[in-house]
XYZ file of C-alpha atoms in Angstrom:
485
model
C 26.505 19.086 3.117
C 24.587 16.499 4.766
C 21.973 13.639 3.278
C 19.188 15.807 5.280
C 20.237 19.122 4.119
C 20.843 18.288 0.933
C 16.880 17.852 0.719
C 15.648 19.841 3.324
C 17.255 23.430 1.953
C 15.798 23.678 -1.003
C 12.689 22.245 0.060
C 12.431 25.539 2.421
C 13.215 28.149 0.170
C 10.701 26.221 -1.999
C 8.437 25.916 0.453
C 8.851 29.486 1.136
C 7.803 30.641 -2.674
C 5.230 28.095 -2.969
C 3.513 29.949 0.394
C 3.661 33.522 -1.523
C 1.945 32.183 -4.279
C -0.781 30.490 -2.722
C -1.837 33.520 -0.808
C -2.138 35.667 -3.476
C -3.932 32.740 -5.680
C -7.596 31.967 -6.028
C -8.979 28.556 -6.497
C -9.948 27.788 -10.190
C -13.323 26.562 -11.065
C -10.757 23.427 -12.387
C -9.915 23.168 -8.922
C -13.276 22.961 -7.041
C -14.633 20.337 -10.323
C -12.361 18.064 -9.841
C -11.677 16.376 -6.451
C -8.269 15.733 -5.572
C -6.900 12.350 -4.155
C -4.317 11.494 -1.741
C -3.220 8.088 -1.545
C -0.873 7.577 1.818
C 0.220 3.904 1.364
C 2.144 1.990 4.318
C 4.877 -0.843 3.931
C 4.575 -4.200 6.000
C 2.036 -2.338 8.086
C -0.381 -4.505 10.530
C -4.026 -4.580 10.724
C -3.070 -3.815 14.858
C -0.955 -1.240 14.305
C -3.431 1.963 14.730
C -4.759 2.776 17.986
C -7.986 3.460 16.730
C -7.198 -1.038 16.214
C -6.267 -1.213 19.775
C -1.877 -0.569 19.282
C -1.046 -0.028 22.833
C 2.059 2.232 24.267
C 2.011 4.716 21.169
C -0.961 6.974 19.766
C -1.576 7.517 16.065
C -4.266 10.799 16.569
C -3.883 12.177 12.876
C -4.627 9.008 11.657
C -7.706 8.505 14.275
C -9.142 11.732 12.980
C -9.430 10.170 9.027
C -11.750 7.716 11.089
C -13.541 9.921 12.976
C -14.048 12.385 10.088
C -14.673 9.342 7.136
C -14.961 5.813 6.578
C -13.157 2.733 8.030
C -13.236 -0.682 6.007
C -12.845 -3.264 8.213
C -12.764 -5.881 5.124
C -9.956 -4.137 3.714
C -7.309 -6.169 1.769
C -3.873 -5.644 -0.314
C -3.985 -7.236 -3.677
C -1.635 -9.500 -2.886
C 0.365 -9.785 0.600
C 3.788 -8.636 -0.486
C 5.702 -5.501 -2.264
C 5.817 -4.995 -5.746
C 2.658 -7.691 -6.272
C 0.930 -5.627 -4.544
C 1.636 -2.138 -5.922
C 0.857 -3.450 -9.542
C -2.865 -4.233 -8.072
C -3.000 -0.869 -6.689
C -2.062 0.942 -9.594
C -3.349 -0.923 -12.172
C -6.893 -2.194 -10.849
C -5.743 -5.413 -11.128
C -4.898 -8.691 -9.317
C -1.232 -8.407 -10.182
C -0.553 -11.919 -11.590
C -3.039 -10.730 -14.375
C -0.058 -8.155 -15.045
C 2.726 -9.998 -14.894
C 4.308 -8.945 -11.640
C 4.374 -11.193 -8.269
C 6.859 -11.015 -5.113
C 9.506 -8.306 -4.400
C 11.435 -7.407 -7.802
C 15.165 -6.779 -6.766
C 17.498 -4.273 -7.757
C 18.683 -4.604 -11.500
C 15.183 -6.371 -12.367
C 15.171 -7.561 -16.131
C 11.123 -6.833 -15.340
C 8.900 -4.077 -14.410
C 5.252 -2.838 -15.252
C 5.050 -3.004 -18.754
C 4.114 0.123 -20.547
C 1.065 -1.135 -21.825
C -0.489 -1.320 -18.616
C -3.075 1.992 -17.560
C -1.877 3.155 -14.062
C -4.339 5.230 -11.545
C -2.050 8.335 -12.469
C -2.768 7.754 -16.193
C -6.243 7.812 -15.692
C -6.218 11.099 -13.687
C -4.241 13.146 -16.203
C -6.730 12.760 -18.789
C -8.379 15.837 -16.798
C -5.291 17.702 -16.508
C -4.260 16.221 -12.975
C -0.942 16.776 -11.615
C 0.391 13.712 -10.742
C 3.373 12.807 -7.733
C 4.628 9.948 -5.984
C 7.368 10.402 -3.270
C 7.902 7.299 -1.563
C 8.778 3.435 -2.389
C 7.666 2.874 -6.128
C 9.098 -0.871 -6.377
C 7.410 -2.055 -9.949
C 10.534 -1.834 -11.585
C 14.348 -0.150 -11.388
C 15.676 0.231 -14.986
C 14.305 3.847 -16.386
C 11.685 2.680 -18.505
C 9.716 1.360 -15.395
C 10.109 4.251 -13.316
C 7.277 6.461 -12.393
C 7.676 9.312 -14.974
C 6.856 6.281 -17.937
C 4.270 5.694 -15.540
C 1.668 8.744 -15.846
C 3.144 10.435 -13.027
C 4.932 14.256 -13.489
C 7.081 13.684 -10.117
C 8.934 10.738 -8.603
C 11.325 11.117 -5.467
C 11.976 8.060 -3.208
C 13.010 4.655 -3.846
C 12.968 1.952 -6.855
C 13.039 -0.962 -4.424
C 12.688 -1.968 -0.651
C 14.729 0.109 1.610
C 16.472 -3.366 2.874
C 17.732 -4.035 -0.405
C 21.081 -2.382 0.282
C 25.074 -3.301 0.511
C 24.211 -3.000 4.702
C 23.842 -5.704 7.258
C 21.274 -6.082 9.720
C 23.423 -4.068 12.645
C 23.902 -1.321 10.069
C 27.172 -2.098 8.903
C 28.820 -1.799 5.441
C 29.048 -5.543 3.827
C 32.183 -5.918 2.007
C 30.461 -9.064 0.213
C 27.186 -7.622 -0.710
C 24.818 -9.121 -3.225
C 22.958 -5.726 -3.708
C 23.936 -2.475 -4.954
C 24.009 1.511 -2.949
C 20.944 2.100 -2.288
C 19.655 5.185 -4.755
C 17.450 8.006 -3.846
C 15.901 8.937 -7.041
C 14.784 12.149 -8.599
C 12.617 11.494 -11.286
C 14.575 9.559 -13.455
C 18.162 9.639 -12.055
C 19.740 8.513 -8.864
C 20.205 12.089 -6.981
C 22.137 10.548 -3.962
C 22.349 7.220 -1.773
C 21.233 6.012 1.384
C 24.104 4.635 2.796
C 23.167 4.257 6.628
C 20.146 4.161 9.479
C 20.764 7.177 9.817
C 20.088 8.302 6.273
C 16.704 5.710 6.107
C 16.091 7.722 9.587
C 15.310 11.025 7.630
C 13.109 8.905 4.891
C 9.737 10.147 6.446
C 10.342 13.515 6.832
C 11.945 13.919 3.362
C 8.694 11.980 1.708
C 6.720 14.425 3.730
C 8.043 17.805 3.222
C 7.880 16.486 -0.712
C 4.481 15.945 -0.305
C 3.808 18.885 1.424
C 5.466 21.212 -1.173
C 3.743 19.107 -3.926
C 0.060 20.229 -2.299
C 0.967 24.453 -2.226
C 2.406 24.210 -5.726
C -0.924 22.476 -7.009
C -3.409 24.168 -4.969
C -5.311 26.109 -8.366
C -4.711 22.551 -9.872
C -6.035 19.230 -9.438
C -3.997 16.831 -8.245
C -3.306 12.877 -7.260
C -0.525 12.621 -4.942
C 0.637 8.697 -4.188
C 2.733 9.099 -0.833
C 4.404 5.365 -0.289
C 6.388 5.405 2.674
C 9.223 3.171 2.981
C 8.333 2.637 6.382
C 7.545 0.333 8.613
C 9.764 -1.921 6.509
C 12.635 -3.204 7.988
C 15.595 -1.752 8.862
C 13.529 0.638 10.541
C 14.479 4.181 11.291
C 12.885 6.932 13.160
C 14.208 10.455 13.040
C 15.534 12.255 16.469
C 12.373 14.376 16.551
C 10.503 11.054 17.431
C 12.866 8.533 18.583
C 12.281 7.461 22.291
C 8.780 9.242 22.359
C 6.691 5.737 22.509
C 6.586 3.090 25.558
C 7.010 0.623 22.252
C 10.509 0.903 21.335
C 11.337 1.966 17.871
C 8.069 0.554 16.432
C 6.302 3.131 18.474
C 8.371 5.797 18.112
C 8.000 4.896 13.788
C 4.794 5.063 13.768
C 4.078 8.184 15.784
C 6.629 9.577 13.513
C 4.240 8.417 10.738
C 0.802 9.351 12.015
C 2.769 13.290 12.130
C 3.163 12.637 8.375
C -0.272 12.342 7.864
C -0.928 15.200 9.699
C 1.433 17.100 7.736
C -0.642 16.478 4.471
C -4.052 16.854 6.009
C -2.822 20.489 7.689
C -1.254 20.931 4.435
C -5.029 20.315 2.479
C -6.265 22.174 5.021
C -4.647 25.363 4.866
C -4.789 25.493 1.067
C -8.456 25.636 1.377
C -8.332 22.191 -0.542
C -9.607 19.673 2.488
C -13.233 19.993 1.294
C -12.278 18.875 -2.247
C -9.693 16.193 -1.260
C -10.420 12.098 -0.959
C -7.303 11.210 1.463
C -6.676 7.156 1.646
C -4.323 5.630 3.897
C -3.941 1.983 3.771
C -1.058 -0.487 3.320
C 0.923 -2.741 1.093
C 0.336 -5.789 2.634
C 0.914 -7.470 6.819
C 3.693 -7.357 9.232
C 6.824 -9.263 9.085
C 6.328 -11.093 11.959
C 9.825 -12.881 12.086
C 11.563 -9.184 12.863
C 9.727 -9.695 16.258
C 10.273 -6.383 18.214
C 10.437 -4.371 14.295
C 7.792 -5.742 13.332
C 3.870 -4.433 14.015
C 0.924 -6.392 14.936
C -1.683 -7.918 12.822
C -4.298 -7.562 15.327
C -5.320 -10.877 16.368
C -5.134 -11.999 12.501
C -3.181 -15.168 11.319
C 0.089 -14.934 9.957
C 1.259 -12.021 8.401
C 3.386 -11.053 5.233
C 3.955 -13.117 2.850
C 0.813 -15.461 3.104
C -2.480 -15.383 2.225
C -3.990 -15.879 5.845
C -5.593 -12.406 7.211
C -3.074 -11.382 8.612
C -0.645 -11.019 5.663
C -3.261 -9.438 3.716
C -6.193 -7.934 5.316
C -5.050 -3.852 6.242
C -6.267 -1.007 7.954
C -7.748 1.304 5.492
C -9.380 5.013 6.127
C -10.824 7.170 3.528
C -11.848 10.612 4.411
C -13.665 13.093 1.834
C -15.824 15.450 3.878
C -19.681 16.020 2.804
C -19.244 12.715 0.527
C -18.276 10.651 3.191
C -20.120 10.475 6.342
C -18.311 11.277 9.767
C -17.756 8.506 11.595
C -19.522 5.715 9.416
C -17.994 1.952 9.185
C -18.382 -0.843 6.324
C -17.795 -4.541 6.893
C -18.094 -4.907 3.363
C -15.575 -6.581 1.534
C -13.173 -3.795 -0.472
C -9.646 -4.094 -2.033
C -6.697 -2.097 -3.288
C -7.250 -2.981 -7.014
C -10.754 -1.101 -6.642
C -9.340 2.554 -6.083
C -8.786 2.677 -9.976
C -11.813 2.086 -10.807
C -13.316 4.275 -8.026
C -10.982 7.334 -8.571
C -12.017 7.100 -12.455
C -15.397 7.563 -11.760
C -15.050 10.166 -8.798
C -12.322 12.369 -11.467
C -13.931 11.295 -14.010
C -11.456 9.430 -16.097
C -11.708 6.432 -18.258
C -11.144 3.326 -17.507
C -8.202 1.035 -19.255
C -9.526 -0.513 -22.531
C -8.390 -4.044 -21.321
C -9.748 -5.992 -18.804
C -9.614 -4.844 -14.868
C -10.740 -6.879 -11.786
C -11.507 -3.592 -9.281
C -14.820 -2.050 -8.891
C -16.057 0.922 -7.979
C -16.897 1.735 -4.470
C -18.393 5.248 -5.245
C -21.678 4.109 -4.023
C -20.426 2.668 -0.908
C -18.467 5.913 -0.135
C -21.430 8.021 -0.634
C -23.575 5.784 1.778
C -25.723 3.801 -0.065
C -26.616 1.164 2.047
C -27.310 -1.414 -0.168
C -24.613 -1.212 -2.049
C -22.368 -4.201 -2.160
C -19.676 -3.620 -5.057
C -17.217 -6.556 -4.061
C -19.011 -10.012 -2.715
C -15.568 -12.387 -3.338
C -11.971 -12.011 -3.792
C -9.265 -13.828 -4.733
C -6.061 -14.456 -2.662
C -3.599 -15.025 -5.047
C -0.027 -16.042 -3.638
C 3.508 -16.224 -5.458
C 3.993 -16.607 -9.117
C 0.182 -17.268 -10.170
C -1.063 -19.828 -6.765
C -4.689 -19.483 -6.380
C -4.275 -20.223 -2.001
C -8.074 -19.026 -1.298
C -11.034 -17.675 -1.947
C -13.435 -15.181 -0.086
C -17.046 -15.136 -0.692
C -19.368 -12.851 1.975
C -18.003 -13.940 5.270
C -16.579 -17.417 4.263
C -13.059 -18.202 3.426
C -12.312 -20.970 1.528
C -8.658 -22.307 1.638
C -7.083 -24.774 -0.904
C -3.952 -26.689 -0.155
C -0.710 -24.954 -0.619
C 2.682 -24.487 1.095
C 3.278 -21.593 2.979
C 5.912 -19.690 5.253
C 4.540 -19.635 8.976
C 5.834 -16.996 11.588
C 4.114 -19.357 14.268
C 5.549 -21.356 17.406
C 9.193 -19.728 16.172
C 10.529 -17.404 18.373
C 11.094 -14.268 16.592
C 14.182 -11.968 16.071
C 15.123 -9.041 18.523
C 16.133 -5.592 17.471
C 16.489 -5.539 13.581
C 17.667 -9.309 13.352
C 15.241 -11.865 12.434
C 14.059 -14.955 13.551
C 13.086 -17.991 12.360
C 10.234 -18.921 9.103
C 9.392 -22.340 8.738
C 7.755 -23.389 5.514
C 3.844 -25.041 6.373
C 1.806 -27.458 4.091
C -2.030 -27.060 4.184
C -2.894 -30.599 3.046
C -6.689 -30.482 2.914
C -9.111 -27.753 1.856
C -10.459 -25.674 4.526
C -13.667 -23.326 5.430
C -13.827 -20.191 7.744
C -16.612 -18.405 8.873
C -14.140 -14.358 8.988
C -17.308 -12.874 10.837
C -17.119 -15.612 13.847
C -13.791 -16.334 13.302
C -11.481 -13.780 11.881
C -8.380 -15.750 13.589
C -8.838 -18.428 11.661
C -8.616 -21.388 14.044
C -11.655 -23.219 13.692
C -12.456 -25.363 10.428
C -16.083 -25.482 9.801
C -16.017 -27.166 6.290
C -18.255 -30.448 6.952
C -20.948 -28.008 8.128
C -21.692 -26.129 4.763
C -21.074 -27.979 1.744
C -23.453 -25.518 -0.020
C -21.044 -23.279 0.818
C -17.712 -24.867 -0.054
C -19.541 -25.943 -3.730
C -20.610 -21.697 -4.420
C -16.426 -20.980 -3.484
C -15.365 -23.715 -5.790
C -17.441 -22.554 -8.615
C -15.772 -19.431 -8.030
C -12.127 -20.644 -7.959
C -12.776 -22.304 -11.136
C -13.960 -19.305 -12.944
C -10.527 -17.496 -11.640
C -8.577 -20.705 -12.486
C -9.876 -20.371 -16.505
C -9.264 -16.427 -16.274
C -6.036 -15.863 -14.472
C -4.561 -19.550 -14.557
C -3.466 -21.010 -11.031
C -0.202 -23.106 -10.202
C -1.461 -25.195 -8.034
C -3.675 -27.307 -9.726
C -1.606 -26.713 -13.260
C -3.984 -24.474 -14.947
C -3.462 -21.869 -17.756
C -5.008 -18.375 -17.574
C -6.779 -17.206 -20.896
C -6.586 -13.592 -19.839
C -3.200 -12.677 -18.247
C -0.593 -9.879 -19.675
C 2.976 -9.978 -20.007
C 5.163 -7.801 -17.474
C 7.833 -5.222 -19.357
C 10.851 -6.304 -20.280
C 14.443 -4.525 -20.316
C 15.108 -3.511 -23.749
């Protein structure tokens, strides 16, 4: 038996049940109390890569219709602009160096998310949620770390990045390989391995049909389902229902193959009779990597991408949808960021919050239209181990001297192989005004020195809280990561 079928059989005859049941089931008052929340999170996904953001040669119309029937943040932004950094912010509320976690753990980590820490599924089950991911979890491969020690009931995907495999970039085996098979995991255990493109082709549909199956078991029940798609991380891999349907390659074809996964889950809501009661998000972890050129998405117009703390590796598409909460339709400029959906999805279920310290906030009142409500005015854009690299404040953008990796004036890979990064210094402290200039190319910081002094003051109170590398300072307030036992 196949990788697919493996899955895919007793997903139907589970599927199958799972419809019985829910027809001759009535919602429970538990049910219609208690919202439920879908969380649909993206990997190395670009602020262009929607067409509702102007992605050209492919449509994305499931996704479209979360705009059309909620919110889009246009001030969006990952908690940090790469993998398993940025995860920890969205499931703990917090700006991940204050938890111990920064870059892309690897396979065999000696670190994950410690224990200690309160994740958005812990929060939820306080109220008797049912709690799934099925997807990329990435904080952490040893069993201790995975998502079941986590808060959540269900895990099926992957502990790492779907690149982190014994495979080269043309697909091949590698007889020298630094990394391990690649393990599909059910709950705790490794339930099979993804050993080519064409098993990381049948990722989507597999995450999907979980998700899917999750939503009719759970329909009398409240739930939080966290669906974190391997995808558009390289390699990427479409399956044949979608490959060659886009004018844009394999890209395209991905992410039409993507936007029918979110339609999956909002039919899915739908015909439960749960889309009423349901707060769907769909955002991603952080920007495109730009150096895959052709594999890669499109940041929009936005500098840089993955990996750097320029808009473009960390400013994201987001959509929330939650009909008569939400408006139709309705926009917000203001700023928002991963690490607030814990502290908004505790008040909306409401859960408590952890006991030690958090840096989200709630954006209830923002979701629910109130127009003067401004829950986020700044954020921090930490980089690396613990490098404070910038500041936001309103519309300015205040940006401290650092190295960083640069995807610009390199000509970038072709087909799955990459291209060149070069390694960039920023010398002198610089100011941009995001609403004028979201791109980033014009340095206005001898015009407002009132400005530049209100960021600093800011930095400093981050550099005495969480600590910052760069200018050698010590955090008072940041938490160990887990370690292997």
């Amino acid at each position: 038996m196949n990788f697919y079928k493996a899955f895919s059989l007793a997903s139907l005859t589970l599927s199958f049940v799972l419809n019985i049941n829910a027809q001759v089931s009535n919602k429970t008052s538990k049910q219609v109390e208690n919202p439920n929340i879908v969380i649909i999170f993206m990997d190395d996904m670009g602020y262009g890569d929607l067409s509702l953001n102007g992605a050209i040669d492919y449509k994305t119309p499931n996704i479209d219709s979360m705009a059309n029937e909620g919110m889009v943040f246009t001030n969006f932004y990952a908690a940090q602009a790469v993998c398993s950094a940025s995860r920890a912010g969205l499931l703990t509320g917090c700006y991940p160096n204050r938890v111990g976690i920064h870059g892309a753990l690897r396979p065999n980590s000696k670190v994950g998310l410690n224990q200690n820490e309160n994740t958005i599924a812990e929060v939820v089950k306080e109220n008797g949620y049912a709690t799934a991911i099925f997807g990329k979890w990435h904080l952490g491969d040893a069993e201790e770390f995975l998502p079941l020690q986590h808060g959540f009931d269900e895990f099926f995907g992957l502990p790492y990045s779907n690149d982190m495999w014994p495979v080269d970039y043309a697909g091949n085996p590698k007889e020298d390989a630094k990394y391990p098979p690649l393990p599909l995991i059910l709950n705790n255990k490794a339930n099979t391995y993804v050993k080519t493109l064409e098993d990381q082709a049948q990722l989507t549909t597999l995450y999907t049909n979980k998700a899917v199956e999750f939503i009719q078991k759970n329909k009398n029940n409240p739930f939080l389902l966290y669906l974190p798609h391997s995808m558009p991380h390289v390699p990427i891999a479409v399956s044949s229902k979608f490959k060659g349907k886009s004018k844009q390659g394999l890209y395209g074809d991905l992410m039409m193959e993507i936007d029918w996964s979110v339609g999956e889950v909002l039919k899915a809501l739908k015909e439960n009779g749960l889309e009423e009661n349901t707060l769907v998000i769909f955002t991603s972890d952080n920007g495109p990597w730009l150096n895959y050129g052709n594999h890669a998405g499109s940041t929009g117009g936005l500098r840089e991408g993955k990996g750097t703390s320029w808009e473009g590796g960390q400013r994201e598409p987001c959509l929330m949808k939650w009909p008569n909460i939400i408006e139709k339709g309705s926009l917000t400029n203001n700023i928002a960021s991963t690490i607030d959906l814990l502290p908004t999805i505790a008040e909306i279920t409401k859960g408590s919050l952890p006991k030690h310290k958090i840096d989200g906030v709630s954006l209830l009142p923002l979701l629910k239209g109130d127009v003067k409500a401004n829950p986020r005015n700044h954020m921090f854009y930490y980089y690396g181990k613990n490098n404070l690299e910038a500041v936001r404040k309103d519309n300015w953008k205040l940006v401290f001297p650092h190295t960083h990796r640069s995807y610009e004036n390199n000509l970038p890979g072709n087909n799955g192989f990459p291209g060149k990064v070069e390694k960039i210094q920023v010398k002198e402290m610089k100011l941009y005004n995001l609403r004028r200039d979201p791109g980033e190319r014009y340095n206005v910081i001898s015009l407002y020195p009132e400005v530049v002094n209100e960021i600093k003051e800011l930095a400093e109170l981050a550099r005495e809280d969480l600590g910052d590398n760069l200018t050698n300072r010590n955090g008072k307030n940041n938490r160990e990561p887990g370690q292997v036992k």
